[in-house]
Amino acid sequence: MCIIFFKFDPRPVSKNAYRLILAANRDEFYHRPSKLADFWGNNNEVLSGLDMEEGKEGGTWLGISTRGKLAALTNYLQPRQDRDARGRGELVTHFLTTDMDSLSYLKKVSAEGHLYNGFNLIAADLSTEKGDVICYYGNRGEPEPVVLAPGTYGLSNALLETPWRKLCFGKQLFLEAVERSQALPKDVLIAELLDVLNNDEATNTVILVDTDGHVTFTERSMLDKDPSCWETSTHEFKLQS
């Protein structure tokens, strides 16, 4: 089960607050080959893991760019998968490398949603000067994407905020960590958020964006398909926007 929790406040009052706190796991099968998160793109401006499965190379489930574009994807639980459908991971990589804003991009995606198996897509434009905009579209829900109001959200393998038990339980733990975020050292906050995701999913990711546009991207990945063996890496940079 893939889960994404995120809280955003484009213009937090406190200097110590975070504009965005996101915690997510990847719900793909262990045997599905992928690259760990690193920078790529024309000028190494995109940070994400990459799918390496044959025929779907280059797709991803979560990524952020130095230009302030962020996208995250979950699969929608459906009884049958169309083997001829397009790879959903390309929806994230295309947004991270396009000049389109998040809402315009999701409107384009909504017109092509029938070409894919079920998915949920979060797309965001993070701008220190203009303020952050986060949008959502699911191709098994409403026909048009929506701009999300500042707040806290949970997304799994159903539509946004569908109150599945595991999602509700995890969201409460996420909220408890977020409420302490201003009082905690950053490394402690990241550790608590990773604990919220504490499970046997192959990859867990935490993204923090502070009021100055400083991004901390932490990924915890399972090694050799062994749930007892993990590797954690962190990338930090400042948004160009």
mmCIF file of C-alpha atoms in Angstrom:
data_model
loop_
_atom_site.group_PDB
_atom_site.id
_atom_site.type_symbol
_atom_site.label_atom_id
_atom_site.label_comp_id
_atom_site.label_asym_id
_atom_site.label_seq_id
_atom_site.Cartn_x
_atom_site.Cartn_y
_atom_site.Cartn_z
ATOM 1 C CA MET A 1 0.000 0.000 0.000
ATOM 2 C CA CYS A 2 1.437 3.347 -1.038
ATOM 3 C CA ILE A 3 0.827 6.297 1.262
ATOM 4 C CA ILE A 4 1.624 9.993 0.930
ATOM 5 C CA PHE A 5 1.048 12.447 3.761
ATOM 6 C CA PHE A 6 1.708 16.129 3.258
ATOM 7 C CA LYS A 7 1.066 19.430 4.964
ATOM 8 C CA PHE A 8 1.613 22.744 3.258
ATOM 9 C CA ASP A 9 1.293 26.355 4.238
ATOM 10 C CA PRO A 10 2.577 28.656 1.460
ATOM 11 C CA ARG A 11 3.246 31.544 3.828
ATOM 12 C CA PRO A 12 3.822 30.264 7.372
ATOM 13 C CA VAL A 13 3.875 32.947 10.054
ATOM 14 C CA SER A 14 6.800 31.503 11.991
ATOM 15 C CA LYS A 15 10.320 31.649 10.573
ATOM 16 C CA ASN A 16 10.959 28.205 12.040
ATOM 17 C CA ALA A 17 8.002 26.619 10.264
ATOM 18 C CA TYR A 18 8.106 24.526 7.098
ATOM 19 C CA ARG A 19 6.158 25.497 3.986
ATOM 20 C CA LEU A 20 5.912 21.837 3.043
ATOM 21 C CA ILE A 21 6.323 18.600 4.966
ATOM 22 C CA LEU A 22 5.837 15.425 2.930
ATOM 23 C CA ALA A 23 6.296 11.773 3.873
ATOM 24 C CA ALA A 24 5.742 8.990 1.347
ATOM 25 C CA ASN A 25 6.525 5.391 0.570
ATOM 26 C CA ARG A 26 6.808 3.531 -2.708
ATOM 27 C CA ASP A 27 4.442 0.622 -3.173
ATOM 28 C CA GLU A 28 6.141 -1.191 -6.043
ATOM 29 C CA PHE A 29 7.243 -4.810 -5.833
ATOM 30 C CA TYR A 30 10.719 -5.420 -4.425
ATOM 31 C CA HIS A 31 11.925 -7.096 -7.602
ATOM 32 C CA ARG A 32 11.065 -4.091 -9.757
ATOM 33 C CA PRO A 33 14.441 -2.519 -10.615
ATOM 34 C CA SER A 34 14.979 1.144 -9.811
ATOM 35 C CA LYS A 35 17.705 3.701 -9.183
ATOM 36 C CA LEU A 36 18.042 5.417 -5.840
ATOM 37 C CA ALA A 37 17.213 9.115 -5.688
ATOM 38 C CA ASP A 38 19.786 11.370 -7.317
ATOM 39 C CA PHE A 39 19.958 14.450 -9.520
ATOM 40 C CA TRP A 40 19.360 14.107 -13.262
ATOM 41 C CA GLY A 41 18.094 16.147 -16.210
ATOM 42 C CA ASN A 42 19.755 18.662 -18.524
ATOM 43 C CA ASN A 43 21.438 20.577 -15.710
ATOM 44 C CA ASN A 44 21.017 18.064 -12.894
ATOM 45 C CA GLU A 45 17.934 20.035 -11.881
ATOM 46 C CA VAL A 46 15.643 17.094 -11.018
ATOM 47 C CA LEU A 47 15.967 14.909 -7.933
ATOM 48 C CA SER A 48 14.153 11.566 -7.872
ATOM 49 C CA GLY A 49 14.505 7.835 -8.006
ATOM 50 C CA LEU A 50 14.001 6.284 -11.438
ATOM 51 C CA ASP A 51 12.144 3.206 -12.623
ATOM 52 C CA MET A 52 14.395 0.827 -14.548
ATOM 53 C CA GLU A 53 11.823 -1.805 -15.501
ATOM 54 C CA GLU A 54 12.030 -2.696 -19.167
ATOM 55 C CA GLY A 55 9.640 -0.591 -21.202
ATOM 56 C CA LYS A 56 9.090 1.897 -18.370
ATOM 57 C CA GLU A 57 12.611 3.229 -17.901
ATOM 58 C CA GLY A 58 12.828 6.799 -16.722
ATOM 59 C CA GLY A 59 9.502 6.992 -14.932
ATOM 60 C CA THR A 60 9.300 7.828 -11.253
ATOM 61 C CA TRP A 61 6.868 7.937 -8.341
ATOM 62 C CA LEU A 62 8.136 11.055 -6.549
ATOM 63 C CA GLY A 63 10.479 13.887 -7.426
ATOM 64 C CA ILE A 64 11.334 17.557 -7.018
ATOM 65 C CA SER A 65 13.308 20.009 -9.134
ATOM 66 C CA THR A 66 15.524 22.934 -8.243
ATOM 67 C CA ARG A 67 13.012 25.097 -10.140
ATOM 68 C CA GLY A 68 10.376 24.263 -7.530
ATOM 69 C CA LYS A 69 8.361 21.631 -9.362
ATOM 70 C CA LEU A 70 7.265 18.656 -7.274
ATOM 71 C CA ALA A 71 5.164 15.639 -8.233
ATOM 72 C CA ALA A 72 4.057 12.448 -6.493
ATOM 73 C CA LEU A 73 2.098 9.473 -7.817
ATOM 74 C CA THR A 74 0.150 6.595 -6.333
ATOM 75 C CA ASN A 75 -1.505 3.736 -8.185
ATOM 76 C CA TYR A 76 -5.279 3.408 -7.822
ATOM 77 C CA LEU A 77 -6.403 -0.006 -6.599
ATOM 78 C CA GLN A 78 -8.380 -1.686 -9.365
ATOM 79 C CA PRO A 79 -9.250 -5.348 -9.976
ATOM 80 C CA ARG A 80 -7.722 -5.556 -13.432
ATOM 81 C CA GLN A 81 -4.723 -3.867 -14.995
ATOM 82 C CA ASP A 82 -4.554 -3.027 -18.700
ATOM 83 C CA ARG A 83 -1.195 -4.404 -19.816
ATOM 84 C CA ASP A 84 -1.226 -2.105 -22.840
ATOM 85 C CA ALA A 85 -1.750 1.063 -20.801
ATOM 86 C CA ARG A 86 0.961 3.713 -20.719
ATOM 87 C CA GLY A 87 3.423 3.729 -17.827
ATOM 88 C CA ARG A 88 2.142 5.986 -15.066
ATOM 89 C CA GLY A 89 5.615 6.978 -13.898
ATOM 90 C CA GLU A 90 6.055 9.154 -16.984
ATOM 91 C CA LEU A 91 3.382 11.478 -15.611
ATOM 92 C CA VAL A 92 5.772 12.558 -12.858
ATOM 93 C CA THR A 93 8.911 12.877 -14.985
ATOM 94 C CA HIS A 94 7.079 14.848 -17.680
ATOM 95 C CA PHE A 95 5.865 17.389 -15.142
ATOM 96 C CA LEU A 96 9.272 17.736 -13.505
ATOM 97 C CA THR A 97 10.810 18.621 -16.874
ATOM 98 C CA THR A 98 8.035 20.755 -18.390
ATOM 99 C CA ASP A 99 7.536 24.502 -18.234
ATOM 100 C CA MET A 100 3.784 24.086 -17.681
ATOM 101 C CA ASP A 101 2.347 25.119 -14.319
ATOM 102 C CA SER A 102 0.811 22.420 -12.144
ATOM 103 C CA LEU A 103 -2.861 23.131 -12.867
ATOM 104 C CA SER A 104 -2.349 23.422 -16.631
ATOM 105 C CA TYR A 105 -0.367 20.205 -16.635
ATOM 106 C CA LEU A 106 -3.022 18.278 -14.715
ATOM 107 C CA LYS A 107 -5.706 19.586 -17.075
ATOM 108 C CA LYS A 108 -3.674 18.151 -19.946
ATOM 109 C CA VAL A 109 -3.255 14.874 -18.054
ATOM 110 C CA SER A 110 -6.994 14.702 -17.342
ATOM 111 C CA ALA A 111 -7.697 14.771 -21.087
ATOM 112 C CA GLU A 112 -5.408 11.737 -21.510
ATOM 113 C CA GLY A 113 -6.305 9.945 -18.269
ATOM 114 C CA HIS A 114 -8.042 7.086 -20.082
ATOM 115 C CA LEU A 115 -4.691 5.981 -21.534
ATOM 116 C CA TYR A 116 -3.456 4.868 -18.115
ATOM 117 C CA ASN A 117 -4.417 2.437 -15.411
ATOM 118 C CA GLY A 118 -5.802 4.081 -12.281
ATOM 119 C CA PHE A 119 -3.609 6.728 -10.677
ATOM 120 C CA ASN A 120 -3.518 9.725 -8.360
ATOM 121 C CA LEU A 121 -1.166 12.584 -9.166
ATOM 122 C CA ILE A 122 -0.036 15.476 -6.987
ATOM 123 C CA ALA A 123 1.689 18.331 -8.841
ATOM 124 C CA ALA A 124 3.087 21.435 -7.180
ATOM 125 C CA ASP A 125 4.797 24.700 -8.034
ATOM 126 C CA LEU A 126 6.883 25.828 -5.072
ATOM 127 C CA SER A 127 7.794 29.506 -5.294
ATOM 128 C CA THR A 128 9.263 31.547 -2.464
ATOM 129 C CA GLU A 129 8.165 34.772 -4.170
ATOM 130 C CA LYS A 130 4.724 33.845 -5.556
ATOM 131 C CA GLY A 131 3.652 31.315 -2.948
ATOM 132 C CA ASP A 132 3.225 27.568 -3.314
ATOM 133 C CA VAL A 133 0.459 25.969 -5.377
ATOM 134 C CA ILE A 134 -0.410 22.275 -5.027
ATOM 135 C CA CYS A 135 -2.927 20.536 -7.296
ATOM 136 C CA TYR A 136 -4.449 17.053 -7.432
ATOM 137 C CA TYR A 137 -5.999 14.833 -10.094
ATOM 138 C CA GLY A 138 -7.104 11.204 -10.002
ATOM 139 C CA ASN A 139 -8.279 9.512 -13.195
ATOM 140 C CA ARG A 140 -10.850 7.453 -11.267
ATOM 141 C CA GLY A 141 -12.427 10.505 -9.648
ATOM 142 C CA GLU A 142 -13.686 13.909 -10.756
ATOM 143 C CA PRO A 143 -13.001 14.839 -14.409
ATOM 144 C CA GLU A 144 -11.143 18.062 -13.564
ATOM 145 C CA PRO A 145 -8.069 18.622 -11.359
ATOM 146 C CA VAL A 146 -8.370 20.751 -8.243
ATOM 147 C CA VAL A 147 -6.178 23.329 -6.539
ATOM 148 C CA LEU A 148 -5.759 22.269 -2.916
ATOM 149 C CA ALA A 149 -6.296 24.642 -0.033
ATOM 150 C CA PRO A 150 -3.430 24.846 2.496
ATOM 151 C CA GLY A 151 -3.752 22.046 5.018
ATOM 152 C CA THR A 152 -2.886 18.420 5.714
ATOM 153 C CA TYR A 153 -3.755 15.579 3.334
ATOM 154 C CA GLY A 154 -3.442 11.821 3.068
ATOM 155 C CA LEU A 155 -3.361 9.827 -0.164
ATOM 156 C CA SER A 156 -3.116 6.089 -0.687
ATOM 157 C CA ASN A 157 -4.362 3.737 -3.409
ATOM 158 C CA ALA A 158 -7.798 5.368 -3.534
ATOM 159 C CA LEU A 159 -8.872 8.961 -4.157
ATOM 160 C CA LEU A 160 -7.415 11.786 -2.063
ATOM 161 C CA GLU A 161 -8.503 11.662 1.589
ATOM 162 C CA THR A 162 -10.392 8.373 1.223
ATOM 163 C CA PRO A 163 -10.646 7.326 4.899
ATOM 164 C CA TRP A 164 -9.070 3.880 4.781
ATOM 165 C CA ARG A 165 -8.116 2.672 8.255
ATOM 166 C CA LYS A 166 -4.372 2.536 7.634
ATOM 167 C CA LEU A 167 -4.430 6.003 6.083
ATOM 168 C CA CYS A 168 -6.357 7.517 8.992
ATOM 169 C CA PHE A 169 -4.048 5.932 11.558
ATOM 170 C CA GLY A 170 -0.927 7.071 9.741
ATOM 171 C CA LYS A 171 -2.278 10.571 9.185
ATOM 172 C CA GLN A 172 -2.819 10.989 12.925
ATOM 173 C CA LEU A 173 0.788 9.999 13.598
ATOM 174 C CA PHE A 174 1.910 12.365 10.840
ATOM 175 C CA LEU A 175 -0.086 15.221 12.367
ATOM 176 C CA GLU A 176 1.450 14.577 15.778
ATOM 177 C CA ALA A 177 4.951 14.803 14.291
ATOM 178 C CA VAL A 178 4.052 17.932 12.315
ATOM 179 C CA GLU A 179 2.691 19.658 15.418
ATOM 180 C CA ARG A 180 6.098 19.211 17.060
ATOM 181 C CA SER A 181 8.059 20.155 13.950
ATOM 182 C CA GLN A 182 9.048 23.684 14.997
ATOM 183 C CA ALA A 183 10.408 22.475 18.321
ATOM 184 C CA LEU A 184 12.389 19.537 16.924
ATOM 185 C CA PRO A 185 15.862 19.525 15.352
ATOM 186 C CA LYS A 186 15.490 18.734 11.665
ATOM 187 C CA ASP A 187 17.161 15.330 11.897
ATOM 188 C CA VAL A 188 14.847 14.309 14.737
ATOM 189 C CA LEU A 189 11.782 15.439 12.777
ATOM 190 C CA ILE A 190 12.914 13.433 9.754
ATOM 191 C CA ALA A 191 13.447 10.359 11.940
ATOM 192 C CA GLU A 192 9.957 10.715 13.407
ATOM 193 C CA LEU A 193 8.410 11.059 9.951
ATOM 194 C CA LEU A 194 10.260 7.979 8.736
ATOM 195 C CA ASP A 195 8.876 6.155 11.769
ATOM 196 C CA VAL A 196 5.371 7.149 10.654
ATOM 197 C CA LEU A 197 6.138 5.255 7.444
ATOM 198 C CA ASN A 198 7.691 2.374 9.397
ATOM 199 C CA ASN A 199 6.841 -0.647 7.253
ATOM 200 C CA ASP A 200 8.338 -3.026 4.736
ATOM 201 C CA GLU A 201 7.789 -0.870 1.654
ATOM 202 C CA ALA A 202 10.895 -0.674 -0.533
ATOM 203 C CA THR A 203 11.439 3.086 -0.329
ATOM 204 C CA ASN A 204 10.461 5.793 2.152
ATOM 205 C CA THR A 205 10.961 9.498 1.431
ATOM 206 C CA VAL A 206 10.668 12.678 3.485
ATOM 207 C CA ILE A 207 10.774 16.137 1.889
ATOM 208 C CA LEU A 208 10.992 19.341 3.932
ATOM 209 C CA VAL A 209 10.836 22.849 2.432
ATOM 210 C CA ASP A 210 11.445 25.752 4.805
ATOM 211 C CA THR A 211 10.365 29.385 4.555
ATOM 212 C CA ASP A 212 13.550 30.339 2.666
ATOM 213 C CA GLY A 213 13.099 27.638 0.040
ATOM 214 C CA HIS A 214 15.736 25.286 1.462
ATOM 215 C CA VAL A 215 14.876 21.693 0.534
ATOM 216 C CA THR A 216 15.890 18.600 2.497
ATOM 217 C CA PHE A 217 15.171 15.337 0.645
ATOM 218 C CA THR A 218 15.767 12.170 2.672
ATOM 219 C CA GLU A 219 15.322 8.685 1.245
ATOM 220 C CA ARG A 220 15.428 5.408 3.169
ATOM 221 C CA SER A 221 15.763 2.399 0.871
ATOM 222 C CA MET A 222 15.731 -1.321 1.438
ATOM 223 C CA LEU A 223 18.944 -3.102 0.436
ATOM 224 C CA ASP A 224 18.997 -6.468 -1.334
ATOM 225 C CA LYS A 225 15.250 -6.941 -0.755
ATOM 226 C CA ASP A 226 16.025 -7.458 2.936
ATOM 227 C CA PRO A 227 13.501 -5.763 5.299
ATOM 228 C CA SER A 228 16.148 -5.729 8.051
ATOM 229 C CA CYS A 229 18.728 -3.847 5.976
ATOM 230 C CA TRP A 230 18.229 -0.179 5.040
ATOM 231 C CA GLU A 231 20.262 2.703 3.635
ATOM 232 C CA THR A 232 19.442 6.385 4.257
ATOM 233 C CA SER A 233 20.684 9.275 2.121
ATOM 234 C CA THR A 234 19.948 13.007 2.175
ATOM 235 C CA HIS A 235 20.156 15.696 -0.509
ATOM 236 C CA GLU A 236 19.860 19.399 0.243
ATOM 237 C CA PHE A 237 19.518 22.403 -2.052
ATOM 238 C CA LYS A 238 17.786 25.763 -2.326
ATOM 239 C CA LEU A 239 14.925 26.408 -4.736
ATOM 240 C CA GLN A 240 15.808 28.709 -7.613
ATOM 241 C CA SER A 241 12.337 30.244 -7.641
#
